[in-house]
Amino acid sequence: MSLVLEARHIEGGYNLGAGFLKAVDNCDLYAYEGEIVGVAGESGCGKSTLAKLIMGFTKPPLKLVGGKSIVDGIDIYGLSWKERRSLWGKVVTMIPQASMNALNPTKRIRDIIFDVVKEKFPIPPSKSEVLDMAKKRFEEIGLDPVALSMYPIELSGGMKQRAVIAVSTLLNPSFLIADEPTSALDVSTQKLLLELLYTLVRKKIVKTLIFISHDIVTLRQICDKMCIMYAGEILEISDTEAIMNRPLHPYTKGLMESVISLSPSIRKTTLKGIPGAPPNLLNPPSGCRFHPRCPYAMPVCRKKEPSLREVEEGRFVACWLHLR
Amino acid sequence: MLRVENLTKIFRTGFLGKGEEIIAVNEVSFLLRKGEILSLIGESGSGKTTVARLILKLLRPTSGHIYYKDTDIWDIPSKTYWRKIQAIFQDPYASFNSFYKVDRILKNVFKLFPDKISEEEKDRKIYEVLERIGLDPKEVLGKHPFELSGGQMQRLLLARCLIIDPEVIIADEPTSMIDASMRVILLNILKELSNKAGKSIIFITHDISQAFYVSDRVLVMYRGRIVESDSVEHILFSPQHPYTKRLISDVPKLHEKFKFTLT
Amino acid sequence: MAEKIVNAGRLIVRYKKLLIGVIMLSAMVIFCVPGMILYPVDPRAIIFRDLQPPSSTNPLGTDVFGRDVLAQLIHGTYNSFRIGILAGLIATLIGIAIGATAGYFGGIVDDILNLVTNTFLVIPTLALLIVIASYIRIRSELMMILIIGATSWPWTARAIRAQVYSLKAREFVDLAKISGLPRHEIIIFEILPNMLSYIVMCFTLQMAGAILSEAGLSAIGLGPTALITLGMILRWTIVWEAPRIGTWWWFVPPGLIITLIAVSFLLINSGLDEIYNPRLRRMR
C-alpha cells in the first residue's frame, strides 16, 4: 500500500490582532491508499485548520509555521500559491460543510461542471469530453445522468449530495477531505452520504478519504483509522475498532463516555461527559493540554508535554499513563 | 400539568394574510405530567419548535387549546404564566444579547415577580442557582457572551430558568450546538431536575438517542402531526410509523457498524 | 515601534474610505465653527463695493449687494450643517419609530405602516416640498427642518423594518418576552442596540440627503426667508445670474462645499458599511 498523505510536524494558526493563535501544533498524520481516516475532536480543536494546512489552503490570516505536507508524492509547500490552486480539485479536494447548498441555483448541473473544469485547466477539454466524464462518474456513484441537465432545485437532498460529490471528484483527485459533511443533515440523508463516501474509496474512485467530524459515532461507521484531536494536538491514533473497544487516552475515554448511542439500556446508564472547558489556545496550559480536565492527571502531566508514541502495535497515544 | 388539545397553527403569508397557507402544527394533542420528561422528536420543519412557541404564549394558536392545570393559558396573565412555564432554546449564541454582559439576562427575570426584590437578594439567588448547576459564579458573571463557551452559556440559560423556579421547562434543542462532552452534562442536569426537583420538562430534539436517554415518554412529530406517542421501550422495540422506523434504523450506533454493500 | 507604525498603516489602508470621509467632514466643520470667530465679518452687512473679485480685504470677493462672500460661506455652511443634522435626526427618529413598530409587531400593523411608507416613497418628495413650502409665508429654519425631516424618513423606515424583522426572530428576543419585559423595552433595549451601527449609517445618509434637500429647495426659492445657508447663496447667484456675469468667486465655492459635504457623508457611510459588513471587507 502506498502512502497518499504524509503530513509531518504540521504547525500553524491564525494571525489575530491580539497575537498568534496556534490552532494546530505539531501534528503528524499519515494515510495509505484505500484508507478512510477519521479526524475527531470538539469545536475549536483545530481539525478543520489541520485539513486546510494539509491541502495548503493558507489563506490569510491562516499561516503555516512549520512542517510539511506531501500528498500523493507532491510536496504541497514546495509549490507556489498559484500552483497549489491548480492542484485543488485535481489531486486533493475538500468537501466543505453545507456543501449541498453550494451549487449555484441559477445554473444547470452540467454548466456548473463546465465552470469547474474550465477553472482548472489552462486549455480546457471540449464540452463533450467533459460530459462523457461526468456521465461516467454519475453512473459510478449511482446517480442518473439525466440530472446533468437539471437545476439544483429539481434534485432531491440525496441526489444533490451525489451531484456535489460527483462534481468534486470529477477530475479524479486521489485524496478527498470531507469536513463535517454530515452535520445539519437528518439521519437518513446522513446514512446515504456515509454510504456514498464509503463507496468512493472502496471503488477506488479516490485513493484516500479524510473524514472530519465532531461525532465519533458517525466516524466509526466507515473509518478504518481514527485520530483524536484536542486543543490543536493529536492525542491518539489507532484502528477504529481498537479505539472503540479500548480507548487509551483519558480524553478519548471521556468522549466515548459522552456518546449517547441508541440502545435498550441507554435509559438506565448515566453517562459522565467531560467536566470543564477546552483551554484558550492563546494561552495553553503547561504540560499536557488535557491535564486540567483529566481525572488521571499526575504531577508529570503538569510539567512535561507527552509526545505521540507507538505504545502497542498500531496504537499511537500522547499520554504519560502509557509512556514509560 | 399541561394539556394540549387539538392544537393547530397555520401561518399565512402576503398582504393582510391573503397569500399562501402553511400548516405548521396540525391537530396536536398530548398531556404533560408532573415530574416527567416528555420528548418531542422531529426533523427540522416538523413543527416541533412551533409547538414550543405556542406553549410559551409566544404565538397564538389558529385553533385548539392549551390548558395549564385546567385553565386555558390565554386566560392566565402572561407574567403569572411565565413564572410557571419557562424555556431554554437551541442557539446559546443567539439567546444572549451580545450587546450586554451575561448578568443582564439573569437579572431581567426578576421583573416577573410582583414584589420588589433587593439587589443583595438577587445576587444571593443568582449565586445559589449557579452553584447548583455547577458553574463558578466568578468564572461567568461580569462577562460578555462571546467570552464563554456554548456549554457555559446553555447552563447559564438553565440557571436563568431556575431563578424563576417554574414548574415546566421547555427545552428546545438545547444541546444541538454544544460539544458532546458538555451535552451529556446538560442532559444529566435536566434528568436531575425532573427526578429530584419534580420539574416537568418538554425536551425537543431531532436526535432520537438523546430523547431516549433523558425521557420517560416520547412523541414523534412528522409534518406537523404527532405520528407516534408511547414509552421509550415500546417505541424502540415496536415502532409503528414508517418515519419512526427509519429514524431508529438510520441513526448511527456506537457498537454497530452500518453494513454497506457495493453496487 | 516599527510594528506599531506598520499596524497603523494597515488600519489606515483598510479604513481609508472612512478616514477620508471623516477628514473631509472635519475640515468643513473646522471651516465654519472656529471660522466664525477667526473671521468676524458680518455676512449680512453691506459694507463693501459690489461684485469685487478676491482681494486682501475680501478673500473670496463680494456679492452683488457688496457683502463678503467668505463670511457668507462660513455662516452658510454652519447653518446648512445645522439644518442637515437636525432634519437628519428627525428623519432617522421617525424612520426608526415607524420601521421598528412595523417590523416588530408584524401582521396588520406592519401592513398599514408599510402602506403609509410606500405612499410616502412614491410621492415625489420635491413636489411635496414645493407644495408645502409655497403655502407657508414665512419659512423659518425650524420649518425647513421639519419639512425635510418629515418627508425623507421612508427609506430609513424600510431599512430599519427589515433589520428589526430579522432580529426579532432571534432567541434573545423570545427570552426577553418570557422574562416579562414590556414590548417597548424589548424594542429599545434589546433590538435597537444590536443595530446601532446600522442606525448610525442611516443617520449619515439622512444628513447628506437633508443638506442636499435644503440646497435644492433654497436654490429654487423655497428656502428659509431670513437665514444664510449654502442653498440661499446659490439662490442669489442664480437670481443675479452670477455665472453669466462671470463672478466665479461667488457661485463656485458654495457649490463645491455642498458637494464636498455630501461626498464626505457618503464616504463615511460606505466606510462604515465595509467595517460592519464582513462580506464587503476586502481580504488582504
Short mmCIF file of C-alpha atoms in Angstrom, two decimals, chain A residues 19-314:
data_model
loop_
_atom_site.label_atom_id
_atom_site.label_comp_id
_atom_site.label_asym_id
_atom_site.label_seq_id
_atom_site.Cartn_x
_atom_site.Cartn_y
_atom_site.Cartn_z
CA GLY A 19 -1.40 37.61 18.84
CA PHE A 20 -0.80 34.36 17.01
CA LEU A 21 -3.35 31.66 17.73
CA LYS A 22 -1.68 28.34 17.15
CA ALA A 23 -4.66 26.24 16.18
CA VAL A 24 -2.61 23.22 15.11
CA ASP A 25 0.55 22.16 16.90
CA ASN A 26 2.99 19.52 15.77
CA CYS A 27 0.54 17.15 14.11
CA ASP A 28 1.62 14.04 12.23
CA LEU A 29 -0.89 12.29 10.04
CA TYR A 30 -0.37 9.51 7.53
CA ALA A 31 -2.90 7.91 5.25
CA TYR A 32 -2.43 4.97 2.93
CA GLU A 33 -4.16 4.11 -0.29
CA GLY A 34 -7.61 2.64 0.27
CA GLU A 35 -7.91 4.05 3.77
CA ILE A 36 -10.61 6.14 5.36
CA VAL A 37 -9.16 8.18 8.19
CA GLY A 38 -11.46 9.86 10.67
CA VAL A 39 -10.40 13.01 12.47
CA ALA A 40 -12.47 13.56 15.60
CA GLY A 41 -12.49 16.41 18.04
CA GLU A 42 -14.77 19.01 19.53
CA SER A 43 -15.30 22.54 18.32
CA GLY A 44 -12.13 24.60 18.25
CA CYS A 45 -9.77 21.62 18.44
CA GLY A 46 -8.13 22.53 15.14
CA LYS A 47 -9.44 19.73 12.96
CA SER A 48 -10.62 21.97 10.14
CA THR A 49 -7.44 24.03 10.34
CA LEU A 50 -5.38 20.86 10.05
CA ALA A 51 -7.29 19.93 6.90
CA LYS A 52 -6.65 23.32 5.37
CA LEU A 53 -2.96 23.17 6.23
CA ILE A 54 -2.70 19.68 4.74
CA MET A 55 -4.05 20.86 1.42
CA GLY A 56 -2.05 24.07 1.50
CA PHE A 57 -5.05 26.36 1.74
CA THR A 58 -3.19 29.02 3.70
CA LYS A 59 -5.34 32.00 3.01
CA PRO A 60 -4.54 34.79 5.48
CA PRO A 61 -4.98 35.07 8.43
CA LEU A 62 -4.20 31.32 8.33
CA LYS A 63 -0.47 30.59 8.23
CA LEU A 64 1.75 27.52 8.27
CA VAL A 65 4.67 27.92 10.63
CA GLY A 66 6.28 24.51 10.42
CA GLY A 67 6.17 21.02 8.98
CA LYS A 68 5.42 19.66 5.57
CA SER A 69 2.56 18.01 3.78
CA ILE A 70 3.14 15.52 0.98
CA VAL A 71 0.05 14.49 -0.94
CA ASP A 72 0.38 11.70 -3.48
CA GLY A 73 4.10 12.38 -3.81
CA ILE A 74 3.73 16.14 -4.21
CA ASP A 75 5.27 18.40 -1.59
CA ILE A 76 2.48 20.93 -1.16
CA TYR A 77 4.58 23.64 0.43
CA GLY A 78 7.26 23.32 -2.25
CA LEU A 79 4.74 24.93 -4.58
CA SER A 80 3.59 28.49 -5.02
CA TRP A 81 0.03 29.51 -4.11
CA LYS A 82 -0.91 29.52 -7.76
CA GLU A 83 0.48 26.04 -8.37
CA ARG A 84 -1.34 24.79 -5.29
CA ARG A 85 -4.57 26.25 -6.54
CA SER A 86 -4.31 24.20 -9.68
CA LEU A 87 -3.93 21.04 -7.58
CA TRP A 88 -7.16 21.53 -5.69
CA GLY A 89 -9.81 19.50 -7.42
CA LYS A 90 -7.25 17.51 -9.36
CA VAL A 91 -5.08 15.98 -6.65
CA VAL A 92 -6.79 16.96 -3.43
CA THR A 93 -10.37 18.08 -2.94
CA MET A 94 -12.26 19.33 0.06
CA ILE A 95 -15.98 18.82 0.54
CA PRO A 96 -16.88 21.58 2.96
CA GLN A 97 -19.72 21.75 5.44
CA ALA A 98 -23.12 22.56 3.95
CA SER A 99 -21.74 21.78 0.53
CA MET A 100 -25.19 20.69 -0.61
CA ASN A 101 -26.19 24.30 -0.76
CA ALA A 102 -23.04 25.32 -2.58
CA LEU A 103 -24.45 24.55 -6.00
CA ASN A 104 -25.29 27.72 -7.92
CA PRO A 105 -29.10 27.64 -8.14
CA THR A 106 -29.25 29.52 -11.43
CA LYS A 107 -27.19 27.01 -13.38
CA ARG A 108 -27.78 23.51 -14.65
CA ILE A 109 -25.55 20.85 -13.12
CA ARG A 110 -23.64 20.41 -16.37
CA ASP A 111 -22.90 24.13 -16.60
CA ILE A 112 -21.61 24.06 -13.03
CA ILE A 113 -19.33 21.21 -14.07
CA PHE A 114 -18.10 23.12 -17.15
CA ASP A 115 -17.22 26.06 -14.93
CA VAL A 116 -15.28 23.89 -12.51
CA VAL A 117 -13.33 22.23 -15.31
CA LYS A 118 -12.63 25.48 -17.09
CA GLU A 119 -11.07 26.92 -13.97
CA LYS A 120 -8.69 24.01 -13.50
CA PHE A 121 -7.16 23.68 -16.95
CA PRO A 122 -5.20 26.22 -18.95
CA ILE A 123 -6.61 24.60 -22.10
CA PRO A 124 -9.96 23.18 -21.10
CA PRO A 125 -11.10 19.90 -22.67
CA SER A 126 -14.05 20.02 -25.05
CA LYS A 127 -17.55 20.09 -23.63
CA SER A 128 -18.43 16.67 -24.98
CA GLU A 129 -15.36 15.15 -23.33
CA VAL A 130 -16.30 16.71 -20.01
CA LEU A 131 -19.86 15.50 -20.43
CA ASP A 132 -18.67 11.95 -21.04
CA MET A 133 -16.50 12.10 -17.94
CA ALA A 134 -19.38 13.44 -15.89
CA LYS A 135 -21.79 10.77 -17.17
CA LYS A 136 -19.36 8.06 -16.22
CA ARG A 137 -18.84 9.45 -12.75
CA PHE A 138 -22.58 9.92 -12.21
CA GLU A 139 -23.18 6.28 -13.07
CA GLU A 140 -20.39 5.12 -10.79
CA ILE A 141 -21.96 6.77 -7.77
CA GLY A 142 -25.48 5.76 -8.66
CA LEU A 143 -26.90 8.98 -9.99
CA ASP A 144 -28.95 9.12 -13.18
CA PRO A 145 -27.02 11.18 -15.79
CA VAL A 146 -30.35 12.87 -16.58
CA ALA A 147 -29.56 15.01 -13.52
CA LEU A 148 -26.83 16.70 -15.56
CA SER A 149 -29.35 18.82 -17.39
CA MET A 150 -31.37 19.65 -14.28
CA TYR A 151 -31.19 22.63 -11.97
CA PRO A 152 -30.07 22.06 -8.35
CA ILE A 153 -33.58 22.87 -7.10
CA GLU A 154 -35.02 19.97 -9.09
CA LEU A 155 -32.84 17.44 -7.26
CA SER A 156 -33.78 15.75 -4.00
CA GLY A 157 -31.49 16.03 -0.98
CA GLY A 158 -29.84 12.69 -1.67
CA MET A 159 -29.38 13.47 -5.37
CA LYS A 160 -27.92 16.86 -4.57
CA GLN A 161 -25.35 15.22 -2.34
CA ARG A 162 -24.40 12.81 -5.06
CA ALA A 163 -24.15 15.65 -7.54
CA VAL A 164 -21.85 17.60 -5.21
CA ILE A 165 -19.65 14.55 -4.74
CA ALA A 166 -19.64 13.83 -8.47
CA VAL A 167 -18.63 17.40 -9.23
CA SER A 168 -15.88 17.42 -6.63
CA THR A 169 -14.42 14.10 -7.73
CA LEU A 170 -14.80 14.67 -11.44
CA LEU A 171 -11.12 15.30 -12.05
CA ASN A 172 -10.14 12.12 -10.22
CA PRO A 173 -8.45 13.60 -7.18
CA SER A 174 -6.50 10.94 -5.32
CA PHE A 175 -7.19 12.48 -1.96
CA LEU A 176 -10.51 13.67 -0.61
CA ILE A 177 -11.12 15.65 2.57
CA ALA A 178 -14.68 15.83 3.90
CA ASP A 179 -15.14 18.46 6.59
CA GLU A 180 -18.24 17.76 8.69
CA PRO A 181 -20.20 16.73 5.61
CA THR A 182 -22.94 15.07 7.63
CA SER A 183 -23.77 17.69 10.24
CA ALA A 184 -27.00 19.54 9.61
CA LEU A 185 -28.43 16.55 7.74
CA ASP A 186 -31.20 14.35 9.05
CA VAL A 187 -30.14 10.82 9.93
CA SER A 188 -31.43 9.18 6.76
CA THR A 189 -29.64 11.58 4.43
CA GLN A 190 -26.62 11.23 6.67
CA LYS A 191 -26.62 7.49 6.21
CA LEU A 192 -26.84 7.85 2.43
CA LEU A 193 -23.87 10.19 2.43
CA LEU A 194 -21.83 7.83 4.57
CA GLU A 195 -22.57 5.03 2.13
CA LEU A 196 -21.54 7.26 -0.73
CA LEU A 197 -18.23 8.23 0.85
CA TYR A 198 -17.57 4.59 1.67
CA THR A 199 -18.27 3.58 -1.94
CA LEU A 200 -15.94 6.27 -3.28
CA VAL A 201 -12.96 4.74 -1.52
CA ARG A 202 -13.89 1.09 -1.87
CA LYS A 203 -14.49 1.52 -5.58
CA LYS A 204 -11.13 3.29 -5.78
CA ILE A 205 -12.65 6.43 -7.26
CA VAL A 206 -10.50 8.25 -4.72
CA LYS A 207 -7.46 6.68 -3.12
CA THR A 208 -7.90 8.09 0.37
CA LEU A 209 -10.53 9.90 2.35
CA ILE A 210 -10.06 12.02 5.42
CA PHE A 211 -13.34 12.41 7.22
CA ILE A 212 -13.54 15.20 9.79
CA SER A 213 -16.35 15.18 12.32
CA HIS A 214 -17.16 16.04 15.90
CA ASP A 215 -19.23 12.89 16.13
CA ILE A 216 -17.28 9.69 16.73
CA VAL A 217 -20.39 7.58 16.23
CA THR A 218 -20.62 8.80 12.66
CA LEU A 219 -16.90 8.35 12.07
CA ARG A 220 -16.82 4.82 13.40
CA GLN A 221 -19.33 3.72 10.75
CA ILE A 222 -16.89 3.98 7.87
CA CYS A 223 -13.42 4.90 9.14
CA ASP A 224 -10.59 2.38 9.23
CA LYS A 225 -8.44 4.54 11.42
CA MET A 226 -9.30 7.28 13.84
CA CYS A 227 -7.35 10.27 15.02
CA ILE A 228 -8.46 12.15 18.12
CA MET A 229 -7.59 15.84 18.37
CA TYR A 230 -7.73 18.14 21.35
CA ALA A 231 -6.65 21.77 21.69
CA GLY A 232 -4.63 21.69 18.46
CA GLU A 233 -2.84 18.43 19.11
CA ILE A 234 -3.32 14.81 18.12
CA LEU A 235 -3.76 12.74 21.28
CA GLU A 236 -4.44 9.32 19.86
CA ILE A 237 -4.34 7.48 16.53
CA SER A 238 -5.43 3.87 16.17
CA ASP A 239 -7.58 1.45 14.26
CA THR A 240 -11.21 2.35 14.76
CA GLU A 241 -12.09 -0.97 16.35
CA ALA A 242 -9.20 -0.73 18.77
CA ILE A 243 -10.27 2.75 19.87
CA MET A 244 -13.89 1.68 20.20
CA ASN A 245 -13.04 -1.37 22.29
CA ARG A 246 -10.31 0.11 24.43
CA PRO A 247 -9.60 3.83 24.23
CA LEU A 248 -6.18 4.61 25.65
CA HIS A 249 -6.15 8.37 26.15
CA PRO A 250 -8.32 9.66 29.01
CA TYR A 251 -9.80 12.23 26.63
CA THR A 252 -10.81 9.55 24.16
CA LYS A 253 -12.29 7.61 27.05
CA GLY A 254 -14.19 10.73 28.10
CA LEU A 255 -15.51 11.20 24.59
CA MET A 256 -16.69 7.61 24.49
CA GLU A 257 -18.44 8.11 27.80
CA SER A 258 -20.21 11.14 26.35
CA VAL A 259 -21.70 9.27 23.42
CA ILE A 260 -25.41 8.83 23.63
CA SER A 261 -26.00 5.80 21.46
CA LEU A 262 -29.39 4.31 20.82
CA SER A 263 -29.75 1.07 22.72
CA PRO A 264 -32.29 -0.51 25.09
CA SER A 265 -30.04 0.14 28.06
CA ILE A 266 -29.43 3.80 27.31
CA ARG A 267 -32.12 4.94 29.77
CA LYS A 268 -30.54 3.18 32.67
CA THR A 269 -26.98 4.28 32.02
CA THR A 270 -25.61 7.50 33.39
CA LEU A 271 -23.03 8.98 31.08
CA LYS A 272 -20.38 11.20 32.53
CA GLY A 273 -19.24 13.67 29.94
CA ILE A 274 -16.06 15.65 30.49
CA PRO A 275 -16.36 18.48 33.01
CA GLY A 276 -14.51 21.71 32.35
CA ALA A 277 -13.85 23.52 29.10
CA PRO A 278 -11.11 23.31 26.45
CA PRO A 279 -8.18 25.71 27.03
CA ASN A 280 -7.71 29.07 25.39
CA LEU A 281 -5.15 28.45 22.67
CA LEU A 282 -3.70 31.93 23.01
CA ASN A 283 -2.52 30.79 26.42
CA PRO A 284 -2.44 26.96 26.55
CA PRO A 285 -1.78 25.16 29.85
CA SER A 286 1.70 23.83 30.60
CA GLY A 287 2.50 20.17 30.05
CA CYS A 288 -0.30 18.03 28.64
CA ARG A 289 -3.07 20.28 27.37
CA PHE A 290 -5.72 17.96 28.72
CA HIS A 291 -4.39 17.80 32.26
CA PRO A 292 -6.76 20.40 33.79
CA ARG A 293 -9.74 18.25 32.79
CA CYS A 294 -8.09 14.86 33.18
CA PRO A 295 -9.27 12.60 36.03
CA TYR A 296 -5.94 10.72 35.95
CA ALA A 297 -3.63 13.74 35.96
CA MET A 298 -0.27 13.15 37.62
CA PRO A 299 2.41 15.67 38.62
CA VAL A 300 4.38 14.96 35.44
CA CYS A 301 1.37 15.89 33.27
CA ARG A 302 1.55 19.45 34.51
CA LYS A 303 5.25 19.81 33.74
CA LYS A 304 6.08 17.96 30.57
CA GLU A 305 4.18 17.60 27.36
CA PRO A 306 3.87 13.97 26.23
CA SER A 307 4.55 13.27 22.58
CA LEU A 308 2.68 10.88 20.32
CA ARG A 309 4.34 7.43 20.60
CA GLU A 310 3.51 3.95 19.46
CA VAL A 311 2.70 2.13 22.71
CA GLU A 312 1.28 -1.04 21.21
CA GLU A 313 1.36 -2.24 17.67
CA GLY A 314 -0.52 0.27 15.54
#
